[in-house]
């Protein structure tokens, strides 16, 4: 996925000279995860800018650049580092288009590596997507595979609305196919990635891999699981989710983030409202625990595993 994102960024810069990159150590170093590797050498320091360690300054500068016709892509080095820029994002960036009654575009992409599974320390394994999905005016997306990463990045940069682009850092290294001919699916569309008939599982980012692993294990026991990749966290494309629930009657929503007031909570409430009479059991949620992200030695107890997902599947089918 890291290479796919790099290729997507490069293509966007080739297609539009107004696209530029900003962030800490993204220049000659290529970023902590090497997602911007080689771009500084190719495009120079006027389009790939190493910034001071000041997230508020990065976002504020990007807002000004967007007002002048540029399409800045900001990298937040780690998920937990976004909070110094939170005020700029939620009280300025998100409101600009509404404030000017749509006459001003705000084509800013903020890239945020997020999530666990890498054995890191505090502020380096957060899942803060609900904060931004809750904020009107922001679009929030997260790819789960290299193909989506390549195309979603270009589509995000082409958007006239600000987009928070969450990159599941544990998926940077696993390889996957990228089909360069066409994306095949719009930026904000959810997608069925495994067909099934007994239970619907929904997740985003790195959680999609966990759900597919759970589905493989369930198949051994004769349980047919359908897996849906959200791809877009705000707005959410409910069409495939509702169609699946009407077929299976059972829904489990999984996420790495805390469970209280979360993306999973919103999906559970909406599906209950819109497909109540198709449900044969309550919508169940599997999430990280409502505690700060723990030390690396015990992160596997915090993060949802295939076993925890299957336990919820069993509970759903037992109703």
XYZ file of C-alpha atoms in Angstrom:
319
model
C 0.000 0.000 0.000
C 2.866 2.402 0.715
C 4.122 2.069 -2.862
C 0.584 2.356 -4.229
C 0.029 5.583 -2.312
C 3.375 6.860 -3.576
C 2.344 6.072 -7.148
C -1.032 7.757 -6.643
C 0.587 10.902 -5.258
C 3.101 10.985 -8.093
C 0.384 10.623 -10.732
C -1.664 13.424 -9.170
C 1.392 15.692 -9.190
C 2.073 14.862 -12.840
C -1.545 15.535 -13.780
C -1.836 18.896 -11.999
C 1.030 21.333 -11.270
C -1.043 22.888 -8.487
C -0.750 19.706 -6.371
C 1.942 19.939 -3.697
C 2.974 17.978 -0.600
C 3.600 19.299 2.916
C 4.711 17.542 6.072
C 7.406 16.647 8.543
C 10.340 14.726 7.001
C 8.474 14.032 3.759
C 11.218 15.516 1.543
C 14.589 13.785 1.041
C 13.757 11.233 3.758
C 10.487 10.257 2.058
C 8.438 10.249 5.264
C 8.591 7.912 8.252
C 6.866 5.184 6.224
C 8.551 6.199 2.924
C 5.210 6.978 1.299
C 6.638 10.127 -0.336
C 9.978 8.512 -1.219
C 11.470 9.884 -4.459
C 8.915 12.681 -4.899
C 11.241 15.400 -3.587
C 13.957 14.368 -6.010
C 11.508 14.364 -8.907
C 9.458 17.482 -8.178
C 11.771 19.630 -6.037
C 11.390 21.457 -2.742
C 8.778 23.885 -4.053
C 6.267 21.044 -4.457
C 7.436 18.643 -1.733
C 7.939 20.778 1.346
C 9.554 19.720 4.612
C 7.716 21.688 7.286
C 8.467 22.600 10.911
C 7.075 20.283 13.597
C 3.822 22.224 13.825
C 0.634 20.481 12.692
C -1.471 23.606 13.228
C 0.901 25.507 10.956
C 0.803 22.770 8.311
C -2.991 22.774 8.133
C -3.316 26.551 8.386
C -0.825 27.032 5.557
C -2.675 24.452 3.449
C -5.926 26.380 3.911
C -4.250 29.529 2.623
C -2.754 27.671 -0.334
C -6.135 26.172 -1.212
C -7.679 29.644 -1.201
C -5.042 30.654 -3.757
C -5.850 27.763 -6.108
C -3.408 25.078 -4.986
C -4.254 21.502 -3.995
C -2.114 20.779 -0.941
C -1.671 17.285 0.471
C -0.614 17.362 4.122
C 1.007 14.443 5.889
C 0.441 14.065 9.623
C 3.349 11.874 10.667
C 1.361 9.728 13.134
C -2.322 9.566 14.064
C -1.852 10.940 17.578
C 0.022 13.961 16.232
C -3.068 15.346 14.480
C -4.511 16.939 17.612
C -2.331 20.091 17.571
C -3.922 20.734 14.159
C -7.414 19.680 15.262
C -8.687 23.245 15.735
C -7.597 24.294 12.247
C -9.227 21.195 10.741
C -12.552 21.251 12.568
C -13.173 24.972 13.060
C -11.618 26.370 9.868
C -10.929 23.819 7.116
C -14.287 22.047 7.529
C -16.315 25.272 7.478
C -14.788 27.284 4.657
C -17.107 26.124 1.867
C -20.242 26.570 3.981
C -19.030 29.923 5.256
C -18.763 31.167 1.652
C -21.989 29.475 0.489
C -20.073 27.090 -1.777
C -18.309 29.859 -3.707
C -14.920 28.826 -2.298
C -13.422 25.380 -2.858
C -11.190 23.778 -0.250
C -9.234 20.976 -2.002
C -7.054 19.927 0.939
C -6.133 16.303 1.635
C -4.810 15.430 5.079
C -3.056 12.058 5.146
C -3.018 10.320 8.532
C -1.350 6.938 9.169
C -3.548 5.339 11.820
C -4.296 2.195 13.789
C -2.391 -0.490 15.632
C -0.583 -3.740 14.889
C 2.890 -2.188 14.633
C 4.009 -2.416 18.275
C 4.542 1.297 18.700
C 4.226 3.684 21.643
C 1.583 6.114 22.884
C 0.295 8.642 20.296
C 1.525 6.365 17.482
C -1.364 3.852 17.289
C -4.544 5.884 17.634
C -7.786 5.523 15.651
C -9.306 9.025 15.754
C -11.545 8.762 12.686
C -14.807 9.367 14.599
C -13.733 12.910 15.558
C -13.521 13.883 11.905
C -16.499 11.871 10.669
C -18.550 13.757 13.282
C -17.514 17.117 11.774
C -19.750 18.487 8.981
C -17.802 19.655 5.951
C -15.122 16.970 6.090
C -15.043 13.835 3.982
C -13.290 10.870 5.598
C -11.978 7.815 3.736
C -9.729 4.833 4.411
C -8.479 2.238 1.888
C -7.881 -1.372 2.887
C -5.753 -2.530 -0.059
C -3.175 -1.187 -2.560
C -5.591 -0.866 -5.480
C -7.983 1.324 -3.518
C -5.085 3.284 -2.034
C -3.756 4.205 -5.491
C -7.090 5.342 -6.894
C -8.647 6.812 -3.755
C -5.643 9.076 -3.248
C -6.007 10.562 -6.727
C -9.770 10.936 -6.327
C -9.280 12.618 -2.954
C -6.816 15.120 -4.396
C -9.261 15.892 -7.229
C -12.075 16.633 -4.737
C -13.031 20.260 -4.087
C -13.969 19.350 -0.506
C -11.422 18.713 2.267
C -10.705 15.033 2.756
C -9.191 13.286 5.761
C -7.359 10.302 4.285
C -6.727 7.629 6.905
C -4.018 5.147 5.914
C -3.991 1.905 7.965
C -0.304 1.723 8.752
C -0.325 -2.020 9.398
C -1.325 -2.462 5.728
C 1.572 -0.435 4.311
C 3.730 -3.525 3.704
C 1.484 -6.453 2.604
C 1.462 -6.670 -1.176
C -1.553 -6.566 -3.469
C -2.503 -5.984 -7.075
C -3.131 -2.500 -8.460
C -5.193 -2.249 -11.647
C -3.934 0.921 -13.292
C -6.569 1.026 -16.031
C -9.456 2.300 -13.879
C -10.536 2.522 -10.259
C -13.755 0.600 -10.865
C -15.617 2.188 -7.954
C -16.319 5.776 -6.788
C -14.417 7.271 -3.853
C -17.325 7.145 -1.397
C -18.760 3.736 -2.323
C -18.670 0.742 0.009
C -17.986 -2.665 -1.507
C -18.724 -6.343 -0.885
C -15.302 -8.034 -0.777
C -16.575 -11.515 0.110
C -20.047 -12.841 -0.621
C -21.971 -14.809 2.004
C -25.465 -15.624 3.177
C -25.534 -16.100 6.971
C -23.953 -13.019 8.598
C -22.797 -9.594 7.372
C -19.502 -8.192 8.663
C -18.660 -4.520 8.097
C -15.361 -2.734 8.707
C -12.802 -0.354 7.261
C -9.050 -0.066 6.851
C -6.970 -2.794 8.463
C -10.083 -4.324 10.024
C -11.178 -5.617 6.610
C -8.283 -8.092 6.667
C -9.349 -9.288 10.126
C -12.928 -9.762 8.916
C -11.780 -11.770 5.900
C -9.702 -13.979 8.200
C -12.762 -14.494 10.419
C -14.843 -15.392 7.365
C -12.300 -18.030 6.315
C -12.384 -19.607 9.776
C -16.189 -19.527 9.870
C -16.397 -21.265 6.502
C -14.682 -24.312 8.015
C -17.653 -24.573 10.387
C -20.162 -24.132 7.581
C -21.013 -20.486 8.318
C -21.234 -18.263 5.239
C -20.090 -14.713 5.969
C -20.409 -11.653 3.747
C -17.711 -8.993 4.281
C -18.191 -5.337 3.337
C -15.353 -2.815 3.118
C -16.703 0.639 4.015
C -13.902 2.525 2.207
C -15.648 5.805 3.034
C -16.343 6.678 6.661
C -18.076 9.981 5.897
C -20.271 9.850 3.945
C -21.145 6.169 4.411
C -22.581 4.284 1.461
C -25.327 2.222 3.120
C -26.671 0.613 -0.062
C -24.538 -2.567 -0.059
C -24.828 -2.829 3.737
C -28.631 -2.716 3.769
C -28.884 -5.084 0.810
C -26.637 -7.550 2.608
C -28.525 -7.296 5.903
C -31.816 -7.897 4.100
C -30.259 -11.148 2.879
C -28.482 -12.365 6.031
C -30.549 -10.858 8.868
C -27.387 -10.531 10.981
C -24.855 -7.692 11.215
C -21.576 -7.350 13.108
C -19.631 -4.085 12.813
C -15.936 -4.143 13.736
C -13.329 -1.417 14.235
C -10.013 -0.814 15.987
C -11.284 2.443 17.498
C -13.032 2.741 20.857
C -16.629 1.551 20.825
C -18.355 4.444 22.596
C -19.770 7.141 20.256
C -17.991 5.664 17.245
C -18.349 4.915 13.535
C -19.591 1.451 14.515
C -22.234 3.012 16.764
C -23.518 5.129 13.883
C -23.734 2.173 11.505
C -25.525 0.049 14.103
C -28.083 2.792 14.749
C -28.695 3.556 11.077
C -29.104 -0.083 10.033
C -31.490 -0.646 12.946
C -33.552 2.361 11.840
C -33.646 1.451 8.155
C -33.717 -2.368 8.189
C -35.290 -3.214 11.533
C -37.732 -5.777 10.183
C -35.004 -7.638 8.302
C -32.839 -8.127 11.399
C -33.058 -11.468 13.166
C -30.725 -10.301 15.966
C -29.460 -6.987 17.353
C -26.604 -5.354 15.479
C -23.450 -6.245 17.401
C -20.229 -4.225 17.640
C -16.646 -5.393 18.095
C -14.119 -2.666 18.885
C -11.100 -1.598 20.832
C -11.800 -1.175 24.524
C -12.780 2.201 25.964
C -9.329 2.829 27.406
C -6.274 4.671 26.057
C -4.335 2.551 23.568
C -2.184 0.212 25.677
C 1.574 -0.482 25.586
C 2.759 -2.554 22.644
C 3.222 -5.686 24.780
C -0.548 -6.002 25.275
C -1.938 -4.385 22.117
C -3.143 -7.753 20.805
C -5.594 -7.896 23.726
C -6.948 -4.460 22.804
C -7.314 -4.864 19.052
C -10.220 -6.926 17.674
C -9.066 -10.336 16.475
C -10.770 -12.907 14.238
C -11.690 -14.817 17.413
C -13.439 -11.794 18.937
C -15.303 -11.219 15.673
C -16.381 -14.863 15.526
C -17.573 -14.715 19.117
C -19.913 -11.894 18.068
C -21.003 -13.923 15.037
C -21.885 -16.838 17.322
C -23.865 -14.556 19.632
C -25.767 -13.100 16.684
C -26.653 -16.497 15.243
C -27.746 -17.731 18.690
C -30.662 -15.269 18.888
